[in-house]
Short mmCIF file of C-alpha atoms and ligand atoms in Angstrom, two decimals:
data_model
loop_
_atom_site.label_atom_id
_atom_site.label_comp_id
_atom_site.label_asym_id
_atom_site.label_seq_id
_atom_site.Cartn_x
_atom_site.Cartn_y
_atom_site.Cartn_z
CA LYS A 1 -0.54 4.52 6.99
CA GLU A 2 -2.11 1.35 8.30
CA ILE A 3 -5.12 0.45 6.18
CA VAL A 4 -5.96 -3.00 7.56
CA LYS A 5 -5.46 -4.29 11.09
CA VAL A 6 -6.32 -7.84 12.07
CA SER A 7 -6.21 -8.76 15.77
CA ASN A 8 -6.39 -12.25 17.22
CA LEU A 9 -8.77 -13.49 14.54
CA TRP A 10 -10.40 -16.89 15.05
CA LYS A 11 -12.78 -18.77 12.80
CA ILE A 12 -14.30 -21.98 14.01
CA TYR A 13 -16.67 -23.81 11.67
CA GLN A 14 -19.19 -25.98 13.45
CA THR A 15 -20.17 -28.88 11.21
CA GLU A 16 -22.59 -31.65 12.14
CA THR A 17 -19.79 -33.93 13.24
CA GLU A 18 -16.94 -31.68 14.34
CA LYS A 19 -15.52 -28.26 15.02
CA VAL A 20 -12.96 -27.04 12.49
CA GLU A 21 -10.55 -24.38 13.72
CA ALA A 22 -9.82 -22.71 10.37
CA LEU A 23 -8.10 -19.59 11.80
CA LYS A 24 -6.36 -19.70 15.16
CA GLY A 25 -5.49 -16.24 16.42
CA ILE A 26 -4.31 -14.42 13.30
CA SER A 27 -2.82 -10.91 13.77
CA PHE A 28 -1.17 -8.68 11.19
CA SER A 29 -1.58 -5.34 9.49
CA LEU A 30 -1.29 -4.00 5.96
CA GLU A 31 0.11 -0.61 5.04
CA LYS A 32 -1.63 1.52 2.44
CA GLY A 33 -0.22 0.66 -0.98
CA GLU A 34 1.27 -2.65 0.14
CA PHE A 35 1.25 -5.49 -2.42
CA SER A 36 1.29 -8.69 -0.41
CA VAL A 37 0.88 -12.33 -1.07
CA LEU A 38 -0.63 -14.96 1.22
CA MET A 39 0.73 -18.43 0.62
CA GLY A 40 -0.21 -21.71 2.19
CA ALA A 41 -1.25 -25.26 1.38
CA SER A 42 -4.78 -26.15 0.46
CA GLY A 43 -6.94 -26.15 3.62
CA SER A 44 -4.59 -23.83 5.55
CA GLY A 45 -7.22 -21.08 5.90
CA LYS A 46 -6.48 -18.68 3.02
CA SER A 47 -10.02 -18.41 1.69
CA THR A 48 -11.47 -18.15 5.18
CA LEU A 49 -9.16 -15.22 5.95
CA LEU A 50 -9.98 -13.51 2.65
CA HIS A 51 -13.71 -13.97 3.17
CA ILE A 52 -13.54 -12.36 6.61
CA LEU A 53 -11.36 -9.49 5.36
CA GLY A 54 -13.89 -9.06 2.57
CA THR A 55 -16.74 -8.93 5.14
CA LEU A 56 -18.37 -11.87 3.37
CA ASP A 57 -18.17 -13.97 6.53
CA SER A 58 -17.83 -12.94 10.19
CA PRO A 59 -15.12 -14.05 12.61
CA THR A 60 -15.81 -16.30 15.60
CA LYS A 61 -13.52 -14.10 17.70
CA GLY A 62 -11.16 -11.17 17.17
CA GLU A 63 -11.37 -7.99 15.20
CA ILE A 64 -10.61 -6.50 11.81
CA ILE A 65 -10.29 -2.79 11.12
CA ILE A 66 -10.39 -1.52 7.54
CA ASP A 67 -9.66 2.16 6.96
CA GLY A 68 -10.41 2.88 10.62
CA VAL A 69 -13.71 1.00 10.74
CA ASN A 70 -14.66 -2.37 12.19
CA PRO A 71 -17.15 -3.42 9.50
CA PHE A 72 -18.75 -6.03 11.77
CA SER A 73 -19.74 -3.29 14.21
CA LEU A 74 -21.84 -1.64 11.49
CA PRO A 75 -25.56 -2.33 11.16
CA GLU A 76 -26.12 -5.31 8.84
CA LYS A 77 -27.46 -3.19 5.97
CA GLU A 78 -24.44 -0.88 6.00
CA ILE A 79 -21.94 -3.73 5.66
CA ALA A 80 -22.79 -4.32 2.01
CA SER A 81 -22.28 -0.69 1.04
CA PHE A 82 -19.05 -0.56 3.08
CA ARG A 83 -17.87 -3.62 1.14
CA ASN A 84 -18.88 -2.18 -2.24
CA LYS A 85 -17.04 1.09 -1.53
CA LYS A 86 -13.89 -0.08 0.24
CA ILE A 87 -13.13 -3.56 -1.08
CA GLY A 88 -12.49 -4.93 -4.54
CA PHE A 89 -12.53 -8.67 -5.24
CA ILE A 90 -10.75 -10.77 -7.83
CA PHE A 91 -11.43 -14.51 -7.89
CA GLN A 92 -9.97 -17.47 -9.72
CA PHE A 93 -13.03 -17.55 -11.93
CA HIS A 94 -13.96 -14.12 -13.20
CA TYR A 95 -17.74 -14.20 -12.48
CA LEU A 96 -18.43 -11.75 -15.27
CA ILE A 97 -22.03 -11.52 -16.42
CA ASN A 98 -22.35 -13.05 -19.88
CA GLU A 99 -25.46 -11.04 -20.78
CA LEU A 100 -23.56 -7.77 -20.28
CA THR A 101 -20.79 -6.24 -22.36
CA VAL A 102 -17.29 -5.76 -20.97
CA LEU A 103 -18.06 -2.07 -20.37
CA GLU A 104 -21.36 -2.84 -18.62
CA ASN A 105 -19.71 -5.47 -16.40
CA VAL A 106 -17.23 -2.88 -15.13
CA MET A 107 -20.02 -0.32 -14.60
CA VAL A 108 -21.97 -2.64 -12.26
CA PRO A 109 -20.22 -1.75 -8.96
CA LEU A 110 -20.59 1.97 -9.74
CA LEU A 111 -24.29 1.66 -10.52
CA ILE A 112 -24.77 -0.29 -7.27
CA ALA A 113 -23.00 2.56 -5.45
CA GLY A 114 -25.51 5.00 -6.96
CA VAL A 115 -23.24 6.70 -9.50
CA GLU A 116 -25.22 8.04 -12.44
CA LYS A 117 -24.99 6.15 -15.70
CA GLU A 118 -22.96 8.63 -17.74
CA LYS A 119 -20.35 9.06 -15.02
CA ALA A 120 -20.21 5.31 -14.46
CA GLU A 121 -19.60 4.76 -18.15
CA GLU A 122 -16.80 7.31 -18.24
CA LYS A 123 -15.10 5.84 -15.15
CA ALA A 124 -15.45 2.27 -16.41
CA LYS A 125 -13.90 3.27 -19.75
CA THR A 126 -10.95 4.86 -17.96
CA LEU A 127 -10.34 1.68 -15.97
CA LEU A 128 -10.67 -0.52 -19.05
CA LYS A 129 -8.10 1.67 -20.72
CA SER A 130 -5.71 1.13 -17.79
CA VAL A 131 -6.00 -2.63 -18.31
CA ASN A 132 -5.46 -2.20 -22.08
CA LEU A 133 -8.95 -3.28 -23.10
CA GLU A 134 -10.27 -0.13 -24.72
CA HIS A 135 -10.78 -2.17 -27.92
CA ARG A 136 -13.06 -4.71 -26.17
CA LEU A 137 -15.75 -2.44 -24.66
CA SER A 138 -18.71 -3.91 -26.48
CA HIS A 139 -17.55 -7.52 -26.51
CA ARG A 140 -19.26 -9.99 -24.22
CA PRO A 141 -17.25 -12.13 -21.79
CA PHE A 142 -17.52 -15.24 -23.98
CA GLU A 143 -16.00 -13.34 -26.90
CA ILE A 144 -12.68 -12.55 -25.22
CA SER A 145 -9.71 -14.63 -24.09
CA GLY A 146 -9.05 -15.94 -20.58
CA GLY A 147 -6.42 -13.32 -19.86
CA GLU A 148 -8.69 -10.57 -21.14
CA LYS A 149 -11.53 -11.79 -18.91
CA GLN A 150 -9.27 -11.64 -15.89
CA ARG A 151 -8.20 -8.10 -16.87
CA VAL A 152 -11.88 -7.11 -17.01
CA ALA A 153 -12.23 -8.60 -13.51
CA VAL A 154 -9.27 -6.48 -12.39
CA ALA A 155 -10.88 -3.34 -13.86
CA ARG A 156 -14.17 -4.18 -12.13
CA ALA A 157 -12.38 -4.69 -8.79
CA LEU A 158 -10.74 -1.26 -9.05
CA VAL A 159 -13.54 0.84 -10.51
CA ASN A 160 -14.94 2.01 -7.15
CA ASP A 161 -11.50 3.20 -5.97
CA PRO A 162 -11.40 0.61 -3.18
CA GLU A 163 -8.96 0.86 -0.28
CA ILE A 164 -8.01 -2.77 -0.66
CA VAL A 165 -8.23 -5.43 -3.36
CA LEU A 166 -8.54 -9.03 -2.19
CA ALA A 167 -7.63 -11.67 -4.73
CA ASP A 168 -8.13 -15.41 -4.30
CA GLU A 169 -5.96 -17.41 -6.75
CA PRO A 170 -6.33 -14.72 -9.45
CA THR A 171 -4.04 -16.62 -11.80
CA GLY A 172 -5.26 -20.12 -10.94
CA ASN A 173 -7.11 -20.53 -14.18
CA LEU A 174 -4.49 -18.99 -16.50
CA ASP A 175 -1.49 -20.40 -18.33
CA SER A 176 1.82 -19.19 -16.93
CA GLU A 177 2.53 -16.50 -19.56
CA THR A 178 -0.95 -15.02 -19.21
CA ALA A 179 -0.68 -15.29 -15.43
CA LYS A 180 2.53 -13.27 -15.50
CA SER A 181 0.96 -10.51 -17.56
CA VAL A 182 -2.05 -10.31 -15.22
CA ILE A 183 0.23 -10.17 -12.16
CA SER A 184 2.42 -7.44 -13.59
CA LEU A 185 -0.69 -5.49 -14.55
CA MET A 186 -1.99 -5.71 -10.96
CA ARG A 187 1.41 -4.55 -9.73
CA GLU A 188 1.38 -1.55 -12.09
CA LEU A 189 -2.11 -0.53 -10.97
CA ASN A 190 -1.07 -0.95 -7.33
CA ARG A 191 1.79 1.49 -7.89
CA GLU A 192 -0.26 3.91 -9.97
CA PHE A 193 -3.27 4.17 -7.63
CA GLN A 194 -1.66 3.26 -4.27
CA ILE A 195 -4.27 0.56 -3.79
CA THR A 196 -3.44 -2.16 -1.27
CA PHE A 197 -3.44 -5.70 -2.69
CA PHE A 198 -3.71 -8.89 -0.64
CA ILE A 199 -3.45 -11.96 -2.83
CA ALA A 200 -3.93 -15.59 -1.78
CA THR A 201 -2.15 -17.95 -4.12
CA HIS A 202 -0.18 -21.14 -4.69
CA ASN A 203 1.70 -19.52 -7.55
CA PRO A 204 5.35 -18.88 -6.53
CA GLU A 205 5.65 -16.54 -9.53
CA LEU A 206 3.46 -14.03 -7.67
CA GLU A 207 5.90 -13.91 -4.79
CA LYS A 208 8.49 -12.28 -7.05
CA PHE A 209 6.21 -9.26 -7.42
CA ALA A 210 5.28 -8.96 -3.74
CA ASP A 211 6.45 -6.43 -1.13
CA LYS A 212 5.78 -9.07 1.51
CA THR A 213 4.80 -12.71 1.64
CA TYR A 214 2.69 -14.07 4.47
CA LEU A 215 2.72 -17.80 5.07
CA ILE A 216 -0.26 -19.49 6.69
CA LYS A 217 -0.15 -23.03 8.06
CA ASP A 218 -3.07 -24.80 9.77
CA GLY A 219 -4.77 -21.49 10.55
CA VAL A 220 -1.69 -19.78 11.97
CA LEU A 221 0.50 -17.12 10.32
CA ILE A 222 4.13 -18.22 10.45
P1 ADP B 301 -7.64 -22.68 1.84
O1 ADP B 301 -8.33 -21.54 1.20
O2 ADP B 301 -6.26 -22.37 2.33
O3 ADP B 301 -7.68 -23.93 1.01
P2 ADP B 301 -9.97 -22.73 3.61
O4 ADP B 301 -10.03 -21.43 4.28
O5 ADP B 301 -10.88 -22.99 2.47
O6 ADP B 301 -8.44 -23.05 3.20
O7 ADP B 301 -10.23 -23.89 4.70
C1 ADP B 301 -9.59 -23.91 5.99
C2 ADP B 301 -10.17 -25.08 6.79
O8 ADP B 301 -11.53 -24.81 7.10
C3 ADP B 301 -10.17 -26.40 6.05
O9 ADP B 301 -9.94 -27.43 7.00
C4 ADP B 301 -11.57 -26.49 5.49
O10 ADP B 301 -11.95 -27.81 5.32
C5 ADP B 301 -12.38 -25.81 6.57
N1 ADP B 301 -13.60 -25.15 6.06
C6 ADP B 301 -13.66 -24.15 5.14
N2 ADP B 301 -14.92 -23.75 4.94
C7 ADP B 301 -15.69 -24.51 5.78
C8 ADP B 301 -17.11 -24.58 6.05
N3 ADP B 301 -17.97 -23.75 5.45
N4 ADP B 301 -17.53 -25.48 6.96
C9 ADP B 301 -16.67 -26.29 7.60
N5 ADP B 301 -15.33 -26.29 7.39
C10 ADP B 301 -14.85 -25.40 6.49
P1 ADP B 302 -6.13 -16.94 -25.63
O1 ADP B 302 -4.99 -17.53 -26.44
O2 ADP B 302 -5.65 -15.86 -24.71
O3 ADP B 302 -7.03 -17.94 -24.98
P2 ADP B 302 -8.14 -16.66 -27.72
O4 ADP B 302 -7.52 -17.53 -28.74
O5 ADP B 302 -9.31 -17.17 -26.94
O6 ADP B 302 -7.00 -16.15 -26.71
O7 ADP B 302 -8.56 -15.29 -28.35
C1 ADP B 302 -7.68 -14.52 -29.15
C2 ADP B 302 -8.37 -13.20 -29.49
O8 ADP B 302 -9.58 -13.43 -30.23
C3 ADP B 302 -8.74 -12.44 -28.24
O9 ADP B 302 -8.25 -11.13 -28.36
C4 ADP B 302 -10.25 -12.45 -28.20
O10 ADP B 302 -10.74 -11.17 -27.82
C5 ADP B 302 -10.67 -12.76 -29.59
N1 ADP B 302 -11.80 -13.70 -29.53
C6 ADP B 302 -11.82 -14.93 -28.98
N2 ADP B 302 -13.01 -15.54 -29.12
C7 ADP B 302 -13.83 -14.65 -29.75
C8 ADP B 302 -15.20 -14.65 -30.16
N3 ADP B 302 -16.01 -15.69 -29.95
N4 ADP B 302 -15.67 -13.55 -30.77
C9 ADP B 302 -14.91 -12.48 -30.97
N5 ADP B 302 -13.60 -12.40 -30.61
C10 ADP B 302 -13.07 -13.46 -30.01
#
């Protein structure tokens, strides 16, 4: 089943001095449960593509369909709830909230989606167990290691049962051993829950885990 379809996607940034063609007619699709990697040099358009897939930025031209819906055709106020329900994000830096415990951080997307507190807590605990952090529930982000923080970020990305998880350099801030353990964890969760992963990275180690590798160069998929 096709979960993501991208057709002739263009992104042109207009700066004060010039036009930057960041994406130049990108087309591809992702199957449900696919674990794919997007590789490309710095400045090739990876983050731009991820931002548009994540509905954080709109395309200049072209279309994306996620789970049968073109999110940019939705009324503005529905885009955010579409994003919160369908898409999980993992970034290079974890963006956990230091004032909240590990458990509370993972509950946030559920509470935003309107899930009641007790259910949210139960679901967040289940996810934290899947990333082997059941012994860190009441720690705060600054009390756990780098690899643990990224595993919390993985749990948070998955807690709303998204259709797709978008990750931008998820191992960029980790040493290579920790990076490997985070990658293999993402791969396990992908297999267990049939969640589609699309991961932008420079890390060739990630390619070994991927079903497919997409290569982007100067805004074109090659
Ligand atoms: P990558 O993630 O592969 O490093 P980006 O998607 O960040 O690439 O950038 C692609 C191109 O678009 C680069 O030339 C970059 O300088 C340019 N770019 C990215 N964001 C903006 C922006 N907000 N305004 C103008 N140019 C941008
Ligand atoms: P890493 O080698 O992965 O960076 P650390 O040396 O930072 O790991 O942490 C090792 C263990 O100690 C981790 O399991 C972490 O949860 C725990 N830990 C680290 N810092 C603190 C802290 N300030 N308070 C409580 N536990 C901590």
